[in-house]
């Protein structure tokens, strides 16, 4: 079903030749290739983490990718890295599960679990435990490399499920691991940007008129926010209240009713404590998610330099990728041209950080409420916090007039916002350990 490689531009094919670790065009790359500029940043940083000089041996890198993807039951990524692990000389026995791997790797289970589901719980004690002296300890550069890989693959699992990417049908890659179809999206629809209206409007009871007025209303709100900004500034106190309100509400956004998922044994062998997931604080009356004031520890002023110092150059590559996705725009919205989408992109990015308790003092969280309607919030929360629960219905239910390429752009923003949030918590803990 996937569109053939010849449907891709020259540039993408060159990028794949240069940076693909598997040596072929996989479905993730196909979908991302809708946004070639971003794809280049993505492939360069991923290639660097997996292939270039770095503190960790190659097989370790792929095994860590498997451990990270397993937290979200992402068979697609697990299968991909099982292959890579073996190709780079990994010991086949490790693929039988966590009890077969060296203690050093096992020691990453805790930080993998926290980063994936509740990164705000990571403390300097977790870091100390990993780097304390002893035969199984991690050096700080190794640990930073591992943390970058974990965050990268948790976030990439969000992208895979959010975009409905299915395993490639290729008998050589099964390695005895069952290929599980993720859901019923078709990558070719996304990569060819077949118009959404063919796909979802016919299958839903929304008339085209409804979704058009939804689009007009959103553009109207964006325009109004731009104008209001010039008129009045909300007080700091009011801004605080809006953040707390949005944070509390984000915890009450429930993504679908679900029983405990059954985890296939192929995946469960790589997971410790499978019941541990994203925690909704507000609902269970426990302590509230502590607020992480972005000013106290920012990516630009703190995270970037720490990561670059301990694992050279990765900071530059990640920084470029974050900036690229944050600033990426074609100045269009659905059928409209010349639209400034800055407020919308910022609302998406900051909403993800808000769900992780990260707050920007200079941002008015009232904007999130005005720009992101409920079905979009449900989608964002699911893709970011429980990606394995994403369904095609959720994908279809928001922004019904928008093109697939715009929804893929949303997924890229969610993925990078999530990765940055995880890194901020981990790097802050490492900084505390160092000081």
PDB file of C-alpha atoms in Angstrom, residues 40-334:
ATOM      1  CA  UNK A  40      16.896  16.170   7.461  1.00  0.00           C
ATOM      2  CA  UNK A  41      17.301  17.412  11.054  1.00  0.00           C
ATOM      3  CA  UNK A  42      15.659  14.277  12.367  1.00  0.00           C
ATOM      4  CA  UNK A  43      17.746  11.824  10.349  1.00  0.00           C
ATOM      5  CA  UNK A  44      20.982  13.627  11.146  1.00  0.00           C
ATOM      6  CA  UNK A  45      20.435  13.572  14.887  1.00  0.00           C
ATOM      7  CA  UNK A  46      19.181   9.965  14.905  1.00  0.00           C
ATOM      8  CA  UNK A  47      22.135   8.827  12.791  1.00  0.00           C
ATOM      9  CA  UNK A  48      24.500  10.562  15.187  1.00  0.00           C
ATOM     10  CA  UNK A  49      22.947   8.852  18.237  1.00  0.00           C
ATOM     11  CA  UNK A  50      23.008   5.406  16.656  1.00  0.00           C
ATOM     12  CA  UNK A  51      26.031   5.373  14.406  1.00  0.00           C
ATOM     13  CA  UNK A  52      28.631   8.045  15.097  1.00  0.00           C
ATOM     14  CA  UNK A  53      31.310   8.199  17.775  1.00  0.00           C
ATOM     15  CA  UNK A  54      29.733   8.313  21.169  1.00  0.00           C
ATOM     16  CA  UNK A  55      30.154   6.938  24.686  1.00  0.00           C
ATOM     17  CA  UNK A  56      28.076   3.775  24.139  1.00  0.00           C
ATOM     18  CA  UNK A  57      28.888   0.684  22.071  1.00  0.00           C
ATOM     19  CA  UNK A  58      26.597   0.226  19.032  1.00  0.00           C
ATOM     20  CA  UNK A  59      24.632  -2.845  20.225  1.00  0.00           C
ATOM     21  CA  UNK A  60      23.872  -1.065  23.524  1.00  0.00           C
ATOM     22  CA  UNK A  61      22.357   1.829  21.594  1.00  0.00           C
ATOM     23  CA  UNK A  62      19.890  -0.420  19.791  1.00  0.00           C
ATOM     24  CA  UNK A  63      19.043  -2.367  22.926  1.00  0.00           C
ATOM     25  CA  UNK A  64      18.260   0.879  24.729  1.00  0.00           C
ATOM     26  CA  UNK A  65      16.023   1.843  21.790  1.00  0.00           C
ATOM     27  CA  UNK A  66      14.188  -1.490  22.227  1.00  0.00           C
ATOM     28  CA  UNK A  67      13.771  -0.907  25.985  1.00  0.00           C
ATOM     29  CA  UNK A  68      12.397   2.588  25.338  1.00  0.00           C
ATOM     30  CA  UNK A  69       9.960   1.504  22.596  1.00  0.00           C
ATOM     31  CA  UNK A  70       8.733  -1.373  24.765  1.00  0.00           C
ATOM     32  CA  UNK A  71       7.426   1.058  27.392  1.00  0.00           C
ATOM     33  CA  UNK A  72       4.740   1.976  24.831  1.00  0.00           C
ATOM     34  CA  UNK A  73       4.429  -1.498  23.293  1.00  0.00           C
ATOM     35  CA  UNK A  74       5.676  -0.119  19.998  1.00  0.00           C
ATOM     36  CA  UNK A  75       6.340  -3.343  18.071  1.00  0.00           C
ATOM     37  CA  UNK A  76       7.209  -1.354  14.970  1.00  0.00           C
ATOM     38  CA  UNK A  77      10.275   0.221  16.599  1.00  0.00           C
ATOM     39  CA  UNK A  78      11.144  -2.900  18.569  1.00  0.00           C
ATOM     40  CA  UNK A  79      11.291  -5.036  15.412  1.00  0.00           C
ATOM     41  CA  UNK A  80      13.361  -2.427  13.657  1.00  0.00           C
ATOM     42  CA  UNK A  81      15.974  -2.296  16.424  1.00  0.00           C
ATOM     43  CA  UNK A  82      16.033  -6.031  17.025  1.00  0.00           C
ATOM     44  CA  UNK A  83      17.378  -6.249  13.469  1.00  0.00           C
ATOM     45  CA  UNK A  84      19.836  -3.421  13.992  1.00  0.00           C
ATOM     46  CA  UNK A  85      20.971  -4.862  17.321  1.00  0.00           C
ATOM     47  CA  UNK A  86      21.916  -8.152  15.649  1.00  0.00           C
ATOM     48  CA  UNK A  87      23.510  -6.427  12.665  1.00  0.00           C
ATOM     49  CA  UNK A  88      25.792  -4.397  14.900  1.00  0.00           C
ATOM     50  CA  UNK A  89      27.023  -7.512  16.706  1.00  0.00           C
ATOM     51  CA  UNK A  90      24.571  -7.681  19.607  1.00  0.00           C
ATOM     52  CA  UNK A  91      24.343 -10.933  21.568  1.00  0.00           C
ATOM     53  CA  UNK A  92      21.216 -12.757  20.357  1.00  0.00           C
ATOM     54  CA  UNK A  93      20.502 -14.141  23.812  1.00  0.00           C
ATOM     55  CA  UNK A  94      19.722 -10.647  25.124  1.00  0.00           C
ATOM     56  CA  UNK A  95      16.655 -10.649  22.879  1.00  0.00           C
ATOM     57  CA  UNK A  96      15.102 -13.307  25.115  1.00  0.00           C
ATOM     58  CA  UNK A  97      14.333 -10.577  27.615  1.00  0.00           C
ATOM     59  CA  UNK A  98      15.641  -8.394  30.417  1.00  0.00           C
ATOM     60  CA  UNK A  99      16.825 -11.277  32.575  1.00  0.00           C
ATOM     61  CA  UNK A 100      19.442 -12.091  29.917  1.00  0.00           C
ATOM     62  CA  UNK A 101      21.092  -8.679  29.761  1.00  0.00           C
ATOM     63  CA  UNK A 102      24.021  -7.315  31.779  1.00  0.00           C
ATOM     64  CA  UNK A 103      23.189  -5.742  35.135  1.00  0.00           C
ATOM     65  CA  UNK A 104      24.374  -2.369  33.850  1.00  0.00           C
ATOM     66  CA  UNK A 105      21.621  -2.264  31.243  1.00  0.00           C
ATOM     67  CA  UNK A 106      19.084  -3.603  33.738  1.00  0.00           C
ATOM     68  CA  UNK A 107      19.917  -0.646  35.956  1.00  0.00           C
ATOM     69  CA  UNK A 108      18.385   1.629  33.297  1.00  0.00           C
ATOM     70  CA  UNK A 109      14.920   0.134  33.855  1.00  0.00           C
ATOM     71  CA  UNK A 110      13.950   2.647  36.517  1.00  0.00           C
ATOM     72  CA  UNK A 111      14.968   5.760  34.619  1.00  0.00           C
ATOM     73  CA  UNK A 112      13.434   4.366  31.412  1.00  0.00           C
ATOM     74  CA  UNK A 113      10.119   3.871  33.200  1.00  0.00           C
ATOM     75  CA  UNK A 114      10.106   7.299  34.863  1.00  0.00           C
ATOM     76  CA  UNK A 115      11.192   9.165  31.740  1.00  0.00           C
ATOM     77  CA  UNK A 116       8.501   7.478  29.667  1.00  0.00           C
ATOM     78  CA  UNK A 117       5.597   8.035  32.034  1.00  0.00           C
ATOM     79  CA  UNK A 118       6.364  10.443  34.895  1.00  0.00           C
ATOM     80  CA  UNK A 119       9.603  12.287  34.239  1.00  0.00           C
ATOM     81  CA  UNK A 120       8.895  14.771  37.051  1.00  0.00           C
ATOM     82  CA  UNK A 121       9.749  12.022  39.554  1.00  0.00           C
ATOM     83  CA  UNK A 122      13.390  11.818  38.416  1.00  0.00           C
ATOM     84  CA  UNK A 123      15.742  13.083  41.118  1.00  0.00           C
ATOM     85  CA  UNK A 124      19.481  13.437  41.528  1.00  0.00           C
ATOM     86  CA  UNK A 125      19.328  10.250  43.656  1.00  0.00           C
ATOM     87  CA  UNK A 126      18.355   8.251  40.560  1.00  0.00           C
ATOM     88  CA  UNK A 127      21.394   9.667  38.799  1.00  0.00           C
ATOM     89  CA  UNK A 128      23.694   8.983  41.754  1.00  0.00           C
ATOM     90  CA  UNK A 129      22.556   5.385  41.884  1.00  0.00           C
ATOM     91  CA  UNK A 130      23.490   4.874  38.225  1.00  0.00           C
ATOM     92  CA  UNK A 131      26.889   6.578  38.353  1.00  0.00           C
ATOM     93  CA  UNK A 132      28.002   5.405  41.795  1.00  0.00           C
ATOM     94  CA  UNK A 133      31.272   3.511  41.772  1.00  0.00           C
ATOM     95  CA  UNK A 134      31.138  -0.198  41.161  1.00  0.00           C
ATOM     96  CA  UNK A 135      31.522  -2.555  38.256  1.00  0.00           C
ATOM     97  CA  UNK A 136      28.084  -1.795  36.821  1.00  0.00           C
ATOM     98  CA  UNK A 137      28.201   1.958  37.047  1.00  0.00           C
ATOM     99  CA  UNK A 138      27.572   4.366  34.197  1.00  0.00           C
ATOM    100  CA  UNK A 139      29.897   7.241  33.417  1.00  0.00           C
ATOM    101  CA  UNK A 140      28.075  10.570  33.015  1.00  0.00           C
ATOM    102  CA  UNK A 141      28.753  10.736  29.251  1.00  0.00           C
ATOM    103  CA  UNK A 142      27.357   7.200  28.846  1.00  0.00           C
ATOM    104  CA  UNK A 143      24.332   8.072  30.927  1.00  0.00           C
ATOM    105  CA  UNK A 144      23.634  11.211  28.894  1.00  0.00           C
ATOM    106  CA  UNK A 145      23.876   9.179  25.678  1.00  0.00           C
ATOM    107  CA  UNK A 146      21.443   6.619  27.153  1.00  0.00           C
ATOM    108  CA  UNK A 147      18.997   9.303  28.322  1.00  0.00           C
ATOM    109  CA  UNK A 148      19.005  10.991  24.902  1.00  0.00           C
ATOM    110  CA  UNK A 149      18.235   7.630  23.266  1.00  0.00           C
ATOM    111  CA  UNK A 150      15.452   6.812  25.743  1.00  0.00           C
ATOM    112  CA  UNK A 151      13.775  10.194  25.297  1.00  0.00           C
ATOM    113  CA  UNK A 152      14.180   9.994  21.515  1.00  0.00           C
ATOM    114  CA  UNK A 153      12.512   6.580  21.276  1.00  0.00           C
ATOM    115  CA  UNK A 154       9.696   7.324  23.733  1.00  0.00           C
ATOM    116  CA  UNK A 155       8.859  10.378  21.625  1.00  0.00           C
ATOM    117  CA  UNK A 156       9.261   8.490  18.358  1.00  0.00           C
ATOM    118  CA  UNK A 157       6.758   5.893  19.627  1.00  0.00           C
ATOM    119  CA  UNK A 158       4.325   8.803  20.018  1.00  0.00           C
ATOM    120  CA  UNK A 159       4.921   9.734  16.392  1.00  0.00           C
ATOM    121  CA  UNK A 160       4.515   6.152  15.148  1.00  0.00           C
ATOM    122  CA  UNK A 161       1.180   5.647  16.912  1.00  0.00           C
ATOM    123  CA  UNK A 162      -0.021   9.204  16.306  1.00  0.00           C
ATOM    124  CA  UNK A 163       0.545   8.840  12.555  1.00  0.00           C
ATOM    125  CA  UNK A 164      -0.741   5.252  12.437  1.00  0.00           C
ATOM    126  CA  UNK A 165       2.472   3.861  10.988  1.00  0.00           C
ATOM    127  CA  UNK A 166       2.332   0.146  10.232  1.00  0.00           C
ATOM    128  CA  UNK A 167       5.208  -2.315  10.063  1.00  0.00           C
ATOM    129  CA  UNK A 168       6.725  -2.753   6.633  1.00  0.00           C
ATOM    130  CA  UNK A 169       5.627  -6.019   5.144  1.00  0.00           C
ATOM    131  CA  UNK A 170       9.021  -7.544   4.721  1.00  0.00           C
ATOM    132  CA  UNK A 171       9.566 -11.213   5.576  1.00  0.00           C
ATOM    133  CA  UNK A 172      13.256 -10.623   6.315  1.00  0.00           C
ATOM    134  CA  UNK A 173      12.560  -8.399   9.266  1.00  0.00           C
ATOM    135  CA  UNK A 174      10.393 -10.659  11.343  1.00  0.00           C
ATOM    136  CA  UNK A 175      13.132 -12.455  13.322  1.00  0.00           C
ATOM    137  CA  UNK A 176      10.522 -14.585  14.922  1.00  0.00           C
ATOM    138  CA  UNK A 177       8.863 -11.456  16.272  1.00  0.00           C
ATOM    139  CA  UNK A 178       5.246 -11.124  15.212  1.00  0.00           C
ATOM    140  CA  UNK A 179       4.583  -8.049  13.120  1.00  0.00           C
ATOM    141  CA  UNK A 180       1.615  -6.318  14.617  1.00  0.00           C
ATOM    142  CA  UNK A 181      -0.426  -3.899  12.536  1.00  0.00           C
ATOM    143  CA  UNK A 182      -0.755  -0.746  14.553  1.00  0.00           C
ATOM    144  CA  UNK A 183      -4.153   0.364  13.335  1.00  0.00           C
ATOM    145  CA  UNK A 184      -5.933   1.022  10.107  1.00  0.00           C
ATOM    146  CA  UNK A 185      -4.219   4.151   8.818  1.00  0.00           C
ATOM    147  CA  UNK A 186      -2.491   3.919   5.519  1.00  0.00           C
ATOM    148  CA  UNK A 187       0.938   5.482   5.273  1.00  0.00           C
ATOM    149  CA  UNK A 188       0.344   6.182   1.614  1.00  0.00           C
ATOM    150  CA  UNK A 189      -2.569   8.465   2.522  1.00  0.00           C
ATOM    151  CA  UNK A 190      -0.334  10.455   4.803  1.00  0.00           C
ATOM    152  CA  UNK A 191       2.663  10.553   2.538  1.00  0.00           C
ATOM    153  CA  UNK A 192       0.608  11.500  -0.491  1.00  0.00           C
ATOM    154  CA  UNK A 193      -1.436  13.905   1.570  1.00  0.00           C
ATOM    155  CA  UNK A 194      -4.693  12.590   0.136  1.00  0.00           C
ATOM    156  CA  UNK A 195      -7.221  15.118   1.132  1.00  0.00           C
ATOM    157  CA  UNK A 196      -8.780  14.485   4.470  1.00  0.00           C
ATOM    158  CA  UNK A 197     -12.247  15.197   3.178  1.00  0.00           C
ATOM    159  CA  UNK A 198     -12.180  12.044   1.066  1.00  0.00           C
ATOM    160  CA  UNK A 199     -11.136   9.993   4.029  1.00  0.00           C
ATOM    161  CA  UNK A 200     -12.907  11.210   7.087  1.00  0.00           C
ATOM    162  CA  UNK A 201     -15.813  13.410   6.150  1.00  0.00           C
ATOM    163  CA  UNK A 202     -17.604  10.713   4.251  1.00  0.00           C
ATOM    164  CA  UNK A 203     -17.249   8.302   7.125  1.00  0.00           C
ATOM    165  CA  UNK A 204     -18.459  10.709   9.762  1.00  0.00           C
ATOM    166  CA  UNK A 205     -21.729  12.406  10.348  1.00  0.00           C
ATOM    167  CA  UNK A 206     -20.183  15.870  10.217  1.00  0.00           C
ATOM    168  CA  UNK A 207     -21.191  17.810   7.195  1.00  0.00           C
ATOM    169  CA  UNK A 208     -18.480  19.680   5.357  1.00  0.00           C
ATOM    170  CA  UNK A 209     -20.186  22.864   6.507  1.00  0.00           C
ATOM    171  CA  UNK A 210     -19.545  21.991  10.154  1.00  0.00           C
ATOM    172  CA  UNK A 211     -15.862  21.462   9.736  1.00  0.00           C
ATOM    173  CA  UNK A 212     -15.506  24.535   7.562  1.00  0.00           C
ATOM    174  CA  UNK A 213     -17.081  26.677  10.232  1.00  0.00           C
ATOM    175  CA  UNK A 214     -14.759  24.972  12.738  1.00  0.00           C
ATOM    176  CA  UNK A 215     -11.797  26.081  10.623  1.00  0.00           C
ATOM    177  CA  UNK A 216     -13.125  29.635  10.230  1.00  0.00           C
ATOM    178  CA  UNK A 217     -13.755  29.844  13.977  1.00  0.00           C
ATOM    179  CA  UNK A 218     -10.203  28.728  14.751  1.00  0.00           C
ATOM    180  CA  UNK A 219      -8.735  31.298  12.380  1.00  0.00           C
ATOM    181  CA  UNK A 220     -10.950  33.963  13.906  1.00  0.00           C
ATOM    182  CA  UNK A 221      -9.697  33.089  17.406  1.00  0.00           C
ATOM    183  CA  UNK A 222      -6.086  33.201  16.255  1.00  0.00           C
ATOM    184  CA  UNK A 223      -6.632  36.616  14.756  1.00  0.00           C
ATOM    185  CA  UNK A 224      -8.299  37.873  17.908  1.00  0.00           C
ATOM    186  CA  UNK A 225      -5.458  36.614  20.104  1.00  0.00           C
ATOM    187  CA  UNK A 226      -2.923  38.423  17.923  1.00  0.00           C
ATOM    188  CA  UNK A 227      -4.908  41.644  18.269  1.00  0.00           C
ATOM    189  CA  UNK A 228      -5.560  41.283  22.004  1.00  0.00           C
ATOM    190  CA  UNK A 229      -1.867  40.786  22.597  1.00  0.00           C
ATOM    191  CA  UNK A 230      -1.213  44.234  21.287  1.00  0.00           C
ATOM    192  CA  UNK A 231      -3.930  45.708  23.507  1.00  0.00           C
ATOM    193  CA  UNK A 232      -3.514  44.371  27.000  1.00  0.00           C
ATOM    194  CA  UNK A 233      -1.169  42.356  29.150  1.00  0.00           C
ATOM    195  CA  UNK A 234      -2.592  39.974  31.741  1.00  0.00           C
ATOM    196  CA  UNK A 235      -1.136  40.354  35.246  1.00  0.00           C
ATOM    197  CA  UNK A 236       1.395  37.792  36.473  1.00  0.00           C
ATOM    198  CA  UNK A 237      -1.153  36.573  38.989  1.00  0.00           C
ATOM    199  CA  UNK A 238      -3.755  36.035  36.279  1.00  0.00           C
ATOM    200  CA  UNK A 239      -1.139  34.174  34.184  1.00  0.00           C
ATOM    201  CA  UNK A 240      -0.360  31.888  37.160  1.00  0.00           C
ATOM    202  CA  UNK A 241      -4.022  31.094  37.590  1.00  0.00           C
ATOM    203  CA  UNK A 242      -4.466  30.302  33.900  1.00  0.00           C
ATOM    204  CA  UNK A 243      -1.530  27.886  33.945  1.00  0.00           C
ATOM    205  CA  UNK A 244      -2.794  26.062  37.044  1.00  0.00           C
ATOM    206  CA  UNK A 245      -6.272  25.851  35.541  1.00  0.00           C
ATOM    207  CA  UNK A 246      -4.949  24.450  32.257  1.00  0.00           C
ATOM    208  CA  UNK A 247      -2.673  21.986  34.058  1.00  0.00           C
ATOM    209  CA  UNK A 248      -5.535  20.740  36.208  1.00  0.00           C
ATOM    210  CA  UNK A 249      -7.833  20.449  33.206  1.00  0.00           C
ATOM    211  CA  UNK A 250      -5.221  18.622  31.161  1.00  0.00           C
ATOM    212  CA  UNK A 251      -5.145  15.968  33.862  1.00  0.00           C
ATOM    213  CA  UNK A 252      -8.888  15.536  33.549  1.00  0.00           C
ATOM    214  CA  UNK A 253      -8.814  15.011  29.810  1.00  0.00           C
ATOM    215  CA  UNK A 254      -9.506  11.314  29.647  1.00  0.00           C
ATOM    216  CA  UNK A 255      -8.389   9.514  26.561  1.00  0.00           C
ATOM    217  CA  UNK A 256     -10.861   6.752  25.943  1.00  0.00           C
ATOM    218  CA  UNK A 257     -12.044   4.129  28.387  1.00  0.00           C
ATOM    219  CA  UNK A 258      -9.678   1.189  28.588  1.00  0.00           C
ATOM    220  CA  UNK A 259      -9.144  -1.886  30.630  1.00  0.00           C
ATOM    221  CA  UNK A 260      -5.637  -2.921  31.389  1.00  0.00           C
ATOM    222  CA  UNK A 261      -4.101  -3.595  28.061  1.00  0.00           C
ATOM    223  CA  UNK A 262      -2.829  -7.044  27.284  1.00  0.00           C
ATOM    224  CA  UNK A 263       0.858  -6.735  26.494  1.00  0.00           C
ATOM    225  CA  UNK A 264       2.100  -9.323  24.013  1.00  0.00           C
ATOM    226  CA  UNK A 265       4.973 -11.453  25.270  1.00  0.00           C
ATOM    227  CA  UNK A 266       7.143 -10.206  22.409  1.00  0.00           C
ATOM    228  CA  UNK A 267       7.019  -6.797  24.012  1.00  0.00           C
ATOM    229  CA  UNK A 268       6.660  -7.686  27.691  1.00  0.00           C
ATOM    230  CA  UNK A 269      10.011  -9.451  27.799  1.00  0.00           C
ATOM    231  CA  UNK A 270      11.635  -6.009  27.496  1.00  0.00           C
ATOM    232  CA  UNK A 271       9.558  -4.317  30.200  1.00  0.00           C
ATOM    233  CA  UNK A 272       9.842  -4.231  33.939  1.00  0.00           C
ATOM    234  CA  UNK A 273       6.752  -3.129  35.871  1.00  0.00           C
ATOM    235  CA  UNK A 274       4.346  -3.011  32.890  1.00  0.00           C
ATOM    236  CA  UNK A 275       1.535  -1.563  35.013  1.00  0.00           C
ATOM    237  CA  UNK A 276       3.436   1.686  35.549  1.00  0.00           C
ATOM    238  CA  UNK A 277       2.076   4.481  33.333  1.00  0.00           C
ATOM    239  CA  UNK A 278       1.405   8.199  33.090  1.00  0.00           C
ATOM    240  CA  UNK A 279      -0.299   9.247  36.271  1.00  0.00           C
ATOM    241  CA  UNK A 280      -3.202  11.619  36.481  1.00  0.00           C
ATOM    242  CA  UNK A 281      -2.571  13.379  39.757  1.00  0.00           C
ATOM    243  CA  UNK A 282      -5.623  15.573  39.972  1.00  0.00           C
ATOM    244  CA  UNK A 283      -8.059  12.696  39.581  1.00  0.00           C
ATOM    245  CA  UNK A 284      -6.676  10.558  42.322  1.00  0.00           C
ATOM    246  CA  UNK A 285      -6.482  13.290  44.899  1.00  0.00           C
ATOM    247  CA  UNK A 286      -2.760  12.734  45.423  1.00  0.00           C
ATOM    248  CA  UNK A 287      -0.158  15.448  45.448  1.00  0.00           C
ATOM    249  CA  UNK A 288      -0.349  17.702  42.478  1.00  0.00           C
ATOM    250  CA  UNK A 289       2.116  17.487  39.696  1.00  0.00           C
ATOM    251  CA  UNK A 290       4.865  19.857  40.861  1.00  0.00           C
ATOM    252  CA  UNK A 291       5.364  22.821  38.567  1.00  0.00           C
ATOM    253  CA  UNK A 292       8.724  22.998  36.797  1.00  0.00           C
ATOM    254  CA  UNK A 293       9.323  26.671  36.094  1.00  0.00           C
ATOM    255  CA  UNK A 294      10.967  26.750  32.695  1.00  0.00           C
ATOM    256  CA  UNK A 295      12.900  29.884  33.690  1.00  0.00           C
ATOM    257  CA  UNK A 296      14.777  27.943  36.373  1.00  0.00           C
ATOM    258  CA  UNK A 297      16.053  25.338  33.941  1.00  0.00           C
ATOM    259  CA  UNK A 298      15.681  25.967  30.231  1.00  0.00           C
ATOM    260  CA  UNK A 299      16.863  23.938  27.289  1.00  0.00           C
ATOM    261  CA  UNK A 300      18.581  26.978  25.764  1.00  0.00           C
ATOM    262  CA  UNK A 301      20.486  28.100  28.873  1.00  0.00           C
ATOM    263  CA  UNK A 302      21.058  24.896  30.795  1.00  0.00           C
ATOM    264  CA  UNK A 303      20.124  21.626  29.088  1.00  0.00           C
ATOM    265  CA  UNK A 304      21.834  22.355  25.796  1.00  0.00           C
ATOM    266  CA  UNK A 305      25.259  23.141  27.252  1.00  0.00           C
ATOM    267  CA  UNK A 306      25.208  20.215  29.685  1.00  0.00           C
ATOM    268  CA  UNK A 307      24.314  17.713  26.996  1.00  0.00           C
ATOM    269  CA  UNK A 308      26.900  19.133  24.629  1.00  0.00           C
ATOM    270  CA  UNK A 309      29.604  19.034  27.275  1.00  0.00           C
ATOM    271  CA  UNK A 310      29.032  15.373  28.127  1.00  0.00           C
ATOM    272  CA  UNK A 311      28.160  14.044  24.667  1.00  0.00           C
ATOM    273  CA  UNK A 312      29.683  16.432  22.181  1.00  0.00           C
ATOM    274  CA  UNK A 313      27.680  17.798  19.259  1.00  0.00           C
ATOM    275  CA  UNK A 314      24.408  16.086  20.122  1.00  0.00           C
ATOM    276  CA  UNK A 315      23.262  19.332  21.741  1.00  0.00           C
ATOM    277  CA  UNK A 316      23.641  21.213  18.454  1.00  0.00           C
ATOM    278  CA  UNK A 317      21.765  18.535  16.520  1.00  0.00           C
ATOM    279  CA  UNK A 318      18.901  18.390  19.008  1.00  0.00           C
ATOM    280  CA  UNK A 319      18.729  22.145  19.224  1.00  0.00           C
ATOM    281  CA  UNK A 320      18.466  22.447  15.466  1.00  0.00           C
ATOM    282  CA  UNK A 321      15.701  19.831  15.420  1.00  0.00           C
ATOM    283  CA  UNK A 322      13.697  21.546  18.187  1.00  0.00           C
ATOM    284  CA  UNK A 323      13.991  24.929  16.479  1.00  0.00           C
ATOM    285  CA  UNK A 324      13.180  23.471  13.105  1.00  0.00           C
ATOM    286  CA  UNK A 325       9.878  21.956  14.199  1.00  0.00           C
ATOM    287  CA  UNK A 326       8.910  24.930  16.356  1.00  0.00           C
ATOM    288  CA  UNK A 327       9.453  27.395  13.520  1.00  0.00           C
ATOM    289  CA  UNK A 328       8.308  25.189  10.640  1.00  0.00           C
ATOM    290  CA  UNK A 329       5.458  26.826   8.737  1.00  0.00           C
ATOM    291  CA  UNK A 330       4.128  27.077   5.217  1.00  0.00           C
ATOM    292  CA  UNK A 331       1.837  29.956   6.241  1.00  0.00           C
ATOM    293  CA  UNK A 332      -1.205  27.902   5.280  1.00  0.00           C
ATOM    294  CA  UNK A 333      -4.109  26.415   7.171  1.00  0.00           C
ATOM    295  CA  UNK A 334      -6.188  23.904   5.243  1.00  0.00           C
TER     296      UNK A 334
END
